[in-house]
Structures are given as structure tokens and as C-alpha cells.
Short mmCIF file of C-alpha atoms in Angstrom, two decimals:
data_model
loop_
_atom_site.label_atom_id
_atom_site.label_comp_id
_atom_site.label_asym_id
_atom_site.label_seq_id
_atom_site.Cartn_x
_atom_site.Cartn_y
_atom_site.Cartn_z
CA MET A 156 218.69 71.94 -21.67
CA SER A 157 220.69 75.06 -21.60
CA SER A 158 217.91 76.76 -19.61
CA VAL A 159 217.79 74.09 -17.22
CA THR A 160 221.54 74.17 -16.57
CA SER A 161 221.51 77.84 -16.11
CA ASP A 162 218.55 77.50 -13.78
CA ALA A 163 220.66 74.93 -11.78
CA VAL A 164 223.69 77.44 -11.97
CA ASN A 165 221.45 80.34 -10.75
CA THR A 166 220.12 78.32 -7.79
CA ALA A 167 223.71 77.17 -7.15
CA SER A 168 224.75 80.76 -7.15
CA ASP A 169 221.78 81.73 -5.09
CA ALA A 170 222.57 79.23 -2.43
CA VAL A 171 226.21 80.05 -2.52
CA ALA A 172 225.65 83.90 -2.22
CA PRO A 173 223.95 84.11 1.27
CA ALA A 174 226.35 81.49 2.59
CA GLY A 175 228.38 84.23 4.15
CA PRO A 176 225.83 85.91 6.07
CA ALA A 177 224.22 82.87 7.06
CA SER A 178 227.31 81.26 8.82
CA SER A 179 227.73 84.73 10.51
CA THR A 180 224.23 84.46 11.85
CA ARG A 181 224.78 81.06 12.94
CA ARG A 182 227.68 82.20 14.77
CA ARG A 183 225.80 84.97 16.39
CA ARG A 184 223.10 82.49 17.44
CA ARG A 185 225.38 80.00 18.67
CA ALA A 186 226.84 82.45 21.34
CA PRO A 187 223.59 82.76 23.49
CA ARG A 188 222.80 78.95 22.85
CA GLN A 189 225.32 77.78 25.50
CA PRO A 190 223.70 79.48 28.51
CA GLY A 191 220.19 78.88 27.03
CA ARG A 192 220.26 75.14 27.36
CA ALA A 193 219.44 75.13 31.06
CA ARG A 194 216.73 77.54 30.23
CA ARG A 195 215.39 75.45 27.41
CA ALA A 196 215.30 72.36 29.80
CA GLY A 197 213.44 74.66 32.35
CA VAL A 198 210.92 75.75 29.72
CA LEU A 199 210.54 72.16 28.73
CA ALA A 200 210.06 71.19 32.33
CA VAL A 201 207.43 73.77 32.85
CA GLY A 202 205.65 72.93 29.65
CA ALA A 203 205.58 69.20 30.72
CA ALA A 204 204.44 70.18 34.17
CA LEU A 205 201.61 72.26 32.73
CA ALA A 206 200.49 69.41 30.47
CA VAL A 207 200.62 67.05 33.36
CA GLY A 208 198.70 69.47 35.50
CA ALA A 209 196.03 69.86 32.75
CA VAL A 210 195.67 66.09 32.50
CA LEU A 211 195.52 65.75 36.30
CA LEU A 212 192.78 68.61 36.50
CA GLN A 213 190.57 66.55 34.40
CA SER A 214 190.24 64.17 37.15
CA ALA A 215 188.82 66.94 39.33
CA ALA A 216 186.23 67.98 36.86
CA LEU A 217 182.69 67.40 37.97
CA SER A 218 181.06 64.26 36.68
CA SER A 219 177.84 64.59 34.85
CA GLU A 220 176.03 63.40 37.79
CA ALA A 221 177.50 66.18 40.08
CA SER A 222 177.34 68.87 37.44
CA SER A 223 173.49 68.25 37.02
CA ALA A 224 173.11 67.97 40.89
CA HIS A 225 171.18 70.41 42.93
CA LEU A 226 172.55 72.38 46.03
CA THR A 227 170.48 70.80 48.79
CA TRP A 228 169.12 72.41 52.03
CA THR A 229 167.74 69.72 54.45
CA GLY A 230 165.17 69.87 57.22
CA SER A 231 162.49 67.89 58.78
CA VAL A 232 158.69 67.97 59.02
CA GLY A 233 157.14 71.09 60.52
CA GLU A 234 160.34 73.00 59.92
CA GLU A 235 160.73 75.92 57.55
CA VAL A 236 163.71 75.24 55.31
CA SER A 237 165.15 78.11 53.36
CA ALA A 238 166.86 77.23 50.14
CA SER A 239 168.60 80.20 48.31
CA ARG A 240 165.46 81.09 45.93
CA PHE A 241 162.65 79.64 48.03
CA SER A 242 161.62 78.36 51.42
CA ALA A 243 159.38 75.42 52.04
CA GLU A 244 157.90 73.63 54.62
CA VAL A 245 156.21 70.02 54.94
CA LYS A 246 153.48 70.60 57.51
CA ALA A 247 152.12 67.23 57.90
CA ILE A 248 152.08 63.80 55.95
CA HIS A 249 149.13 61.39 55.68
CA VAL A 250 149.05 57.82 54.23
CA ALA A 251 145.81 56.69 52.44
CA LYS A 252 144.88 53.81 50.15
CA ALA A 253 142.98 56.05 47.69
CA VAL A 254 142.72 59.81 47.10
CA GLU A 255 139.44 61.51 46.30
CA PHE A 256 139.30 64.82 44.58
CA THR A 257 137.18 67.06 42.25
CA PRO A 258 138.85 68.41 39.35
CA LEU A 259 138.09 72.06 38.15
CA SER A 260 135.52 70.70 35.75
CA GLY A 261 133.64 67.50 36.02
CA LYS A 262 132.77 64.67 38.46
CA PRO A 263 134.69 63.58 41.47
CA LYS A 264 137.44 61.27 40.83
CA LYS A 265 139.07 58.45 42.89
CA ALA A 266 142.51 57.62 42.46
CA GLU A 267 143.47 54.10 43.51
CA THR A 268 146.78 52.29 43.66
CA SER A 269 148.25 48.78 44.33
CA GLY A 270 150.68 50.73 46.82
CA VAL A 271 149.72 53.58 48.97
CA PHE A 272 149.28 57.22 48.61
CA LEU A 273 151.52 59.58 50.66
CA VAL A 274 149.82 63.09 51.05
CA ALA A 275 152.07 65.81 52.09
CA GLU A 276 150.75 69.22 53.26
CA VAL A 277 153.26 71.61 51.64
CA ALA A 278 153.80 75.34 51.91
CA ALA A 279 156.28 77.36 50.05
CA THR A 280 157.33 81.09 49.41
CA ALA A 281 159.72 82.76 47.08
CA THR A 282 162.80 84.63 48.15
CA ARG A 283 163.02 87.31 45.29
CA THR A 284 161.20 86.18 42.14
CA PRO A 285 157.89 84.38 41.55
CA GLN A 286 158.36 80.81 40.57
CA LYS A 287 156.77 77.47 40.11
CA LEU A 288 157.80 74.25 41.85
CA ALA A 289 158.72 71.14 39.54
CA PRO A 290 156.92 67.92 40.52
CA PRO A 291 158.12 66.98 43.96
CA VAL A 292 159.99 63.73 44.31
CA LEU A 293 159.90 61.27 47.08
CA LEU A 294 163.53 59.90 47.54
CA GLY A 295 163.37 56.40 49.19
CA GLN A 296 165.98 55.14 51.68
CA ASP A 297 167.44 52.96 48.74
CA GLY A 298 167.77 56.04 46.53
CA LYS A 299 164.83 55.34 44.26
CA ARG A 300 163.07 58.39 43.05
CA TYR A 301 159.25 58.54 42.98
CA THR A 302 157.89 61.52 41.05
CA ALA A 303 154.54 62.96 42.41
CA THR A 304 151.60 61.02 40.94
CA ASP A 305 149.85 62.22 37.86
CA LYS A 306 146.62 60.23 38.99
CA VAL A 307 145.78 63.49 41.05
CA ASP A 308 144.90 66.41 39.02
CA SER A 309 147.97 68.71 39.10
CA SER A 310 146.00 71.76 39.41
CA LEU A 311 145.33 70.79 42.96
CA THR A 312 148.81 70.23 44.01
CA ILE A 313 151.79 72.40 44.87
CA THR A 314 153.17 72.44 41.31
CA ASN A 315 150.10 74.56 40.18
CA PRO A 316 150.31 77.84 42.10
CA TYR A 317 153.04 80.52 41.40
CA ILE A 318 155.20 80.69 44.57
CA GLN A 319 155.25 84.31 45.27
CA VAL A 320 157.46 86.67 47.36
CA GLY A 321 155.84 87.66 50.69
CA TRP A 322 153.22 84.92 51.29
CA TRP A 323 153.03 81.18 51.71
CA ALA A 324 151.32 79.09 48.98
CA GLN A 325 149.70 76.06 50.53
CA SER A 326 148.96 72.94 48.72
CA VAL A 327 149.71 69.33 48.53
CA ALA A 328 152.31 66.86 47.09
CA VAL A 329 150.71 63.35 46.39
CA PHE A 330 152.92 60.38 45.90
CA GLU A 331 152.05 56.81 44.76
CA ILE A 332 154.61 54.44 46.15
CA PRO A 333 154.89 50.94 47.42
CA ALA A 334 154.30 50.77 51.41
CA SER A 335 157.88 49.64 51.64
CA ALA A 336 159.39 52.75 50.27
CA LEU A 337 157.94 54.80 53.20
CA ALA A 338 160.58 54.09 55.87
CA GLY A 339 163.49 56.65 55.64
CA SER A 340 162.01 58.56 52.90
CA ARG A 341 162.71 62.25 52.13
CA ILE A 342 160.53 64.70 50.02
CA VAL A 343 162.44 66.79 47.61
CA LEU A 344 161.21 70.15 46.37
CA ALA A 345 162.94 72.22 43.70
CA PRO A 346 162.04 75.08 41.40
CA GLN A 347 161.13 74.19 37.88
CA SER A 348 164.18 74.37 35.65
CA GLY A 349 163.90 76.38 32.37
CA PHE A 350 164.35 75.00 28.91
CA ILE A 351 168.23 75.73 29.25
CA ALA A 352 169.08 73.42 32.49
CA GLU A 353 170.76 75.54 35.16
CA ALA A 354 173.56 74.09 37.24
CA LEU A 355 173.18 73.70 41.07
CA LEU A 356 169.53 74.73 41.39
CA PRO A 357 168.44 74.88 44.87
CA GLU A 358 166.20 72.19 46.49
CA VAL A 359 164.75 71.55 49.81
CA GLU A 360 165.08 67.85 51.13
CA VAL A 361 162.71 67.19 54.01
CA ASP A 362 163.38 63.98 56.01
CA LEU A 363 160.12 62.56 57.03
CA GLY A 364 161.66 60.99 60.03
CA LEU A 365 159.95 57.51 59.51
CA ASP A 366 161.61 54.47 60.87
CA GLU A 367 160.45 50.89 59.81
CA ALA A 368 158.00 50.78 62.87
CA SER A 369 156.43 54.29 62.32
CA ALA A 370 156.22 53.60 58.86
CA GLN A 371 154.32 50.26 59.24
CA ARG A 372 152.01 51.92 61.75
CA LEU A 373 151.08 54.72 59.29
CA VAL A 374 150.58 52.18 56.55
CA ALA A 375 148.36 49.92 59.01
CA ASN A 376 146.37 53.17 60.08
CA ALA A 377 146.15 54.30 56.55
CA LYS A 378 142.87 56.01 55.78
CA ASP A 379 140.64 54.29 53.08
CA VAL A 380 140.16 57.44 51.13
CA TYR A 381 141.87 60.81 51.67
CA PRO A 382 139.58 63.56 50.32
CA LEU A 383 141.62 66.27 48.82
CA ALA A 384 140.26 69.75 49.31
CA SER A 385 138.99 71.15 46.18
CA LYS A 386 140.01 74.48 44.87
CA LYS A 387 137.89 77.26 46.23
CA MET B 43 222.37 37.16 11.02
CA THR B 44 225.99 36.47 10.36
CA SER B 45 226.71 33.21 12.05
CA PRO B 46 230.35 32.35 13.01
CA PRO B 47 232.06 29.80 10.77
CA GLY B 48 232.43 26.31 12.13
CA GLY B 49 230.62 23.13 12.56
CA GLU B 50 228.09 24.70 14.99
CA SER B 51 226.76 27.08 12.41
CA ARG B 52 224.62 24.46 10.71
CA ARG B 53 222.94 23.45 13.90
CA ARG B 54 222.14 27.09 14.57
CA ARG B 55 220.24 27.39 11.37
CA PRO B 56 217.60 30.19 11.66
CA VAL B 57 214.64 28.02 12.24
CA ALA B 58 212.46 30.57 14.24
CA VAL B 59 211.10 32.31 11.27
CA PRO B 60 209.87 29.07 9.35
CA ILE B 61 208.38 27.72 12.60
CA ALA B 62 206.68 31.03 13.35
CA ALA B 63 205.41 31.09 9.80
CA LEU B 64 204.09 27.50 10.21
CA ALA B 65 202.53 28.15 13.32
CA ALA B 66 200.77 31.35 11.95
CA VAL B 67 199.58 29.34 8.96
CA THR B 68 198.06 26.65 11.20
CA GLY B 69 196.51 29.11 13.35
CA LEU B 70 194.93 30.79 10.44
CA GLY B 71 193.80 27.61 9.13
CA ILE B 72 192.15 26.64 12.54
CA ILE B 73 190.44 29.98 12.69
CA ALA B 74 189.28 29.59 9.03
CA ALA B 75 188.11 26.07 9.82
CA PHE B 76 185.85 27.38 12.61
CA GLY B 77 184.38 30.17 10.52
CA GLY B 78 187.06 32.96 10.40
CA PHE B 79 186.67 36.19 12.21
CA ALA B 80 182.92 36.74 11.23
CA GLU B 81 180.67 37.53 13.94
CA THR B 82 179.00 34.34 15.42
CA PRO B 83 175.27 34.48 14.28
CA GLU B 84 173.19 36.18 17.13
CA GLU B 85 170.72 34.24 18.75
CA PRO B 86 167.27 34.73 17.03
CA PRO B 87 164.58 36.66 19.04
CA LYS B 88 162.62 34.77 21.43
CA GLN B 89 159.17 33.64 20.34
CA LEU B 90 156.64 34.51 23.18
CA GLY B 91 152.90 33.97 23.52
CA PRO B 92 150.24 35.41 25.84
CA GLY B 93 151.19 35.34 29.50
CA ALA B 94 154.86 35.32 28.69
CA THR B 95 157.20 37.46 30.76
CA LEU B 96 160.18 39.29 29.16
CA ASP B 97 163.16 41.01 30.76
CA GLN B 98 163.58 44.32 29.10
CA GLY B 99 166.46 45.73 31.20
CA GLU B 100 164.59 48.67 32.58
CA PHE B 101 161.28 46.86 32.86
CA THR B 102 160.02 43.45 33.42
CA THR B 103 157.02 43.05 31.01
CA LYS B 104 154.20 40.36 30.99
CA PHE B 105 152.25 40.33 27.72
CA VAL B 106 148.69 39.57 29.08
CA GLU B 107 146.33 39.64 26.20
CA SER B 108 144.91 41.34 23.20
CA ARG B 109 141.16 42.08 22.85
CA THR B 110 138.70 44.19 20.99
CA VAL B 111 136.52 46.68 22.85
CA VAL B 112 133.36 48.42 21.50
CA GLU B 113 132.30 51.81 23.06
CA PRO B 114 128.83 52.55 22.40
CA GLY B 115 128.49 55.73 20.45
CA LEU B 116 126.90 58.73 22.13
CA PHE B 117 123.74 60.38 20.81
CA GLY B 118 123.30 58.07 17.89
CA THR B 119 126.90 58.28 16.48
CA ALA B 120 128.42 54.92 15.31
CA ASP B 121 130.09 52.67 17.97
CA LYS B 122 133.95 53.10 18.30
CA ARG B 123 135.79 49.84 18.18
CA PHE B 124 139.28 49.49 19.66
CA LEU B 125 141.78 47.02 19.70
CA GLU B 126 143.42 46.79 23.13
CA VAL B 127 146.68 45.18 24.18
CA GLU B 128 147.19 44.64 27.82
CA LEU B 129 150.69 44.37 29.40
CA GLN B 130 151.87 44.19 33.05
CA VAL B 131 154.99 46.36 33.38
CA THR B 132 157.33 46.77 36.20
CA ASN B 133 159.77 49.62 36.11
CA LYS B 134 162.91 48.09 37.60
CA GLY B 135 164.97 51.19 37.23
CA GLU B 136 165.78 53.85 40.10
CA GLU B 137 163.32 56.52 39.07
CA THR B 138 159.76 57.12 37.91
CA THR B 139 159.52 57.04 34.02
CA GLY B 140 156.66 57.20 31.69
CA VAL B 141 154.69 54.69 29.65
CA GLY B 142 155.63 56.73 26.63
CA SER B 143 154.63 55.96 23.18
CA PRO B 144 155.80 53.45 20.33
CA SER B 145 157.29 55.13 17.32
CA ASN B 146 154.77 56.14 14.70
CA GLY B 147 155.99 56.95 11.27
CA LYS B 148 158.53 59.64 11.67
CA THR B 149 157.83 60.40 15.19
CA PRO B 150 160.25 58.47 17.35
CA GLY B 151 158.86 56.65 20.45
CA VAL B 152 159.69 57.45 23.95
CA PHE B 153 160.17 55.60 27.18
CA PHE B 154 158.59 52.26 27.70
CA ALA B 155 156.38 51.85 24.68
CA ASN B 156 159.52 52.68 22.52
CA SER B 157 160.51 49.15 23.06
CA LEU B 158 157.36 47.82 21.08
CA LEU B 159 159.47 48.33 17.95
CA LYS B 160 157.10 46.85 15.16
CA MET B 161 153.39 45.66 15.16
CA THR B 162 152.27 43.17 12.72
CA PRO B 163 149.70 43.75 11.27
CA ALA B 164 150.16 47.54 11.83
CA ILE B 165 146.97 49.63 12.68
CA LYS B 166 147.63 52.71 11.25
CA SER B 167 146.50 56.23 12.71
CA ASP B 168 147.68 59.57 12.70
CA PHE B 169 149.01 59.76 16.38
CA GLY B 170 149.54 55.94 17.06
CA PRO B 171 147.83 54.13 20.01
CA SER B 172 146.89 55.79 23.29
CA VAL B 173 149.08 54.25 25.87
CA SER B 174 148.21 54.61 29.56
CA VAL B 175 147.82 52.88 32.89
CA PRO B 176 144.09 52.87 33.19
CA GLY B 177 143.29 53.69 36.89
CA ALA B 178 140.91 50.85 37.54
CA SER B 179 138.44 52.42 39.79
CA SER B 180 135.71 50.88 41.88
CA VAL B 181 133.39 53.74 40.93
CA PRO B 182 132.53 54.02 37.20
CA GLY B 183 133.55 57.14 35.53
CA ALA B 184 135.90 58.17 38.35
CA SER B 185 138.93 56.40 37.16
CA THR B 186 142.22 58.25 37.12
CA PRO B 187 144.53 57.17 34.34
CA SER B 188 148.14 57.59 34.74
CA SER B 189 151.07 57.82 32.35
CA GLN B 190 153.73 56.93 34.95
CA LEU B 191 155.58 53.91 35.82
CA HIS B 192 157.03 54.12 39.38
CA PRO B 193 160.02 51.95 40.45
CA GLY B 194 159.01 48.56 41.95
CA MET B 195 155.15 49.07 41.32
CA PRO B 196 153.71 46.55 38.74
CA ALA B 197 151.16 48.49 36.48
CA THR B 198 148.78 47.41 33.89
CA VAL B 199 149.60 49.18 30.72
CA VAL B 200 147.10 49.16 27.97
CA LEU B 201 147.79 50.18 24.24
CA ARG B 202 144.48 51.31 22.60
CA TYR B 203 144.24 51.48 18.75
CA GLN B 204 141.19 52.79 17.13
CA LEU B 205 139.91 50.75 14.47
CA GLY B 206 138.28 52.26 11.29
CA ASP B 207 134.65 52.01 10.56
CA ARG B 208 135.02 49.03 8.03
CA GLN B 209 138.45 47.90 9.55
CA ARG B 210 138.40 44.06 10.55
CA PRO B 211 140.25 43.63 13.74
CA PRO B 212 143.06 41.29 13.04
CA LYS B 213 142.98 37.54 14.20
CA GLN B 214 146.29 38.02 16.08
CA VAL B 215 148.79 40.80 16.58
CA SER B 216 152.39 40.48 17.04
CA TYR B 217 155.29 42.70 18.19
CA ASP B 218 158.90 42.96 17.72
CA VAL B 219 160.12 43.95 21.28
CA GLY B 220 163.45 45.60 22.11
CA THR B 221 165.30 45.90 25.47
CA PHE B 222 166.95 48.71 27.28
CA GLU B 223 170.35 49.30 28.66
CA TYR B 224 171.73 52.00 30.94
CA SER B 225 174.39 54.04 29.17
CA ALA B 226 176.01 57.43 28.59
CA GLY B 227 174.72 59.44 25.48
CA GLY B 228 171.68 61.26 24.46
CA VAL B 229 170.80 64.84 24.77
CA LYS B 230 173.12 65.87 27.58
CA SER B 231 175.75 63.58 26.07
CA LEU B 232 177.30 62.35 29.28
CA GLU B 233 174.24 61.73 31.37
CA ARG B 234 173.50 58.25 31.87
CA THR B 235 169.98 57.13 30.82
CA TRP B 236 168.08 54.09 29.58
CA PHE B 237 168.56 53.53 25.79
CA LEU B 238 167.12 50.94 23.44
CA VAL B 239 169.79 48.24 22.70
CA LYS B 240 170.86 48.53 19.11
CA ASP B 241 171.42 45.85 16.58
CA ASP B 242 175.00 47.22 15.80
CA GLU B 243 177.52 49.82 16.68
CA GLY B 244 176.46 52.55 14.35
CA VAL B 245 174.46 55.74 15.43
CA ASN B 246 171.71 54.89 13.00
CA ALA B 247 171.62 51.20 13.67
CA PRO B 248 168.02 49.78 14.22
CA PRO B 249 167.13 48.61 17.66
CA LYS B 250 167.73 45.03 18.46
CA VAL B 251 164.68 42.63 18.51
CA VAL B 252 165.03 40.34 21.49
CA ALA B 253 161.65 38.84 21.26
CA GLN B 254 158.70 38.35 19.04
CA VAL B 255 155.15 38.39 20.95
CA THR B 256 152.19 37.06 19.39
CA LEU B 257 148.83 37.61 20.90
CA PRO B 258 145.60 36.14 19.74
CA VAL B 259 142.98 38.74 19.50
CA ARG B 260 139.90 38.05 21.88
CA GLN B 261 137.01 39.31 19.78
CA ALA B 262 134.24 41.06 21.52
CA GLY B 263 130.86 39.24 20.95
CA ALA B 264 129.30 42.42 19.21
CA LEU B 265 131.61 42.24 16.36
#
């Protein structure tokens, strides 16, 4: 009991002891507080403005679609289109009901479809570093994306060769599409992305320049079989 | 709540609280009478047979048939026997996707075939069935199988299970089938892609079974 009371007295005396200097500091602090009020309001306003600004900036952030989008260079058939890392040209397009080809090993194969095959003759060259093209995509007028078919051996298409600096690699891109997707479609060529996805990869978008009438004419005049040149 | 003295004080009795309490109790009673806050029981999976068509969100799928197939062995080896399941699949999405594979043991399934959640009876093998769009070619041996499903193009998808030497093919097979929804999440967590609809909210919730499809197995004559 006695120790407790003495503690209480001690703490009381401790509390009392610095009372003198504390009040003096309070007085000292109080002196600059009077003009500081405006400053404090200013600081608060700046803080609030920064917070509001930070929140507003979020709305300007790229959406996931935008951040995974490509930088696109556009062109038309028969035109050399230079994207930053590579150049590409769609030289000609053919429409066929079947594609015949001979893989590196084995018997000739015949790819058939319920739709049509669009065969594009494509050439590409690199600007600085050798690279490979990702499977080309046919972008329909309605935004549908048709990846190049895997029915045709990929070693015979533009995804196979290394695109080198200094000369044009020539090959084909083959798409399997419904005949109705042909009008207004574009061929999209892009380099292969690595394991870690890069933002804003370059891509070349070639408008095939087909309206309804010319697309229908192409389908009507489609070859029964398009023979794909085998690799020499 | 101090009411002023006088005759009017009796009329201004605080009745709001008892009335509110009564209303609350009545409301709770009504809710309890209708089964409380428990979730309404979900509708049971549809029972489908051969030839039935199912909307799976990303795909429209027709379950055509199931059959056994015998491939004669080469150079005197034993014949190989397969159980095939044929589907007609149309990709309703915006881009080309793959036929994928159903989940097999610990290996998760991918793409279309991932929606074939469970097969009964299960035909076990190390790598699961082969799933492909067999390129039906007019020239034998020249077919070009594909594993792609292009948007808007109906494709015949065949699942092929190899049967063991002494394994009897089942009389019928049935699948628990799931469905897809287009939503955010996944590897790049913000990108929207097609995911299997889950049974529950949790991350590890099992996929929801929307239909059970039963196909009688057409037996090849040689068996």
C-alpha cells in the first residue's frame, strides 16, 4: 500500500515538475500559431487538391484493353507498310474452297472447310533485329478476330521464317473464315511477343479493300483447290 | 422525450417505436414463413440426350453421338479401340479459340473442352482424350485436323478415348457440362476473358453444372 501511494506521489510530482517548462513551451508555440492558421488551411487545401487529383488521374489510366493494345500502322494491299520494328506487305490475296500442300515429311494434304480459305501472299523484313511473326489475324468488319488456320502446316506460312534485316521473307498467311467475314476485313501482322508481354508492340494492319460486291465476286470465283507451294 | 404537461400529452404517447417493432416482427415473420434469407435452391442441371443443343455462353454445343471405333493394328499388332464422342460446336465469341482439353487429374482443362467437367463412367488415361476437329477430307489420309474454333463457324469436335486391351466400352457415357461467362480476372488480372461459371463466389468453388448429357454408345460391329 505504502509503495503504491509513494508511486502515486512520485508520478504526481513528476507530472507537476515539468509543468513550468511545458506551459512556457505552450506559450512559445502559441505565438507562431496565430499567423499559421492560414498556412495550415492552405496546406490542407493543397493536400486535398493532391488527393482529388490522384483520384481523378485514375480515370485517365489506360484500361486493360488499351494497355495490351498494339501500335498500329495501316496500309492497303500492294503497299509496303513500315511499323517500328518491321515492314510488311500483303502482295495479293486469293480465295479458295480447299488448300493443298505437302508438309516437309509425308504425303500431300488437303485442308477443307465449311467456309472459305483466304490465302494472302505476305512479305516481311525487319528493321534492326531478326524476329518471328506471330500467327496473323484476320480482323473482320464486325471486330471478330480469326487467327490463321492450323490446318495448313505452319512451316509453310509466314510464321515460320525468321524475318531478317536486309531482305524480304516471302510466304503466305492462310485464314479459314466464313464467306461473310470477307467484306471489309483487314489482315493484322505483329511480331511474336515474348514470355513477358510487352506493351504497345507494333503491328501492321492491311485493309484488303473489299466491299460486299467484290467480296461476293471473290467467293463466287473461288478456286476449288489452292495449291500451296511446298518448301524448296 | 419530455412531453409538455397537459391533456394532450396522453394522445402524444410515443407509439412510433412499438409500431416499428411490430412491423419489424411481422416482416421477419413473413420472411421466415417464406423460407428466410437462405438462397433459393438453384434449378437442377438440365438432362439432355443425343442431338440436344446447349448454350454454353461462349459456345453453342450440339451433342451428336458417342460410338466405338476400331483401328486395325499395323504389322500384326493388336487392334486399337477407341470411344469417340462427337459434338458440333459453334464459337459465339469474338475471336478464335481452341478445342482445348478437359481437366485430367491434377491437370486443369483449357478452352472449350474444359466445360466437360466430369465423365461417367470415367475412361482413365495418362493424358486424357485427344480432342480435335478432324478435318474430314475427301481424300483418305490427306485430312488436316485442327484444334481451332473460329468465331461463327460450326465445327465437328471429336473426343477420342483409347480403350485398354481388355476394357469393355460402356453402354452409355454421360457428362457434367459447365458454361462460360465473359469476365475480368485470370493471369493478367484485369483482362476480360471467358471463364467457367462457378457454383459459388469463392476462388476454389467448383464449376457449376448446367446440364448433364447422356449419350448411348453405338457399338462397332467387330466388338
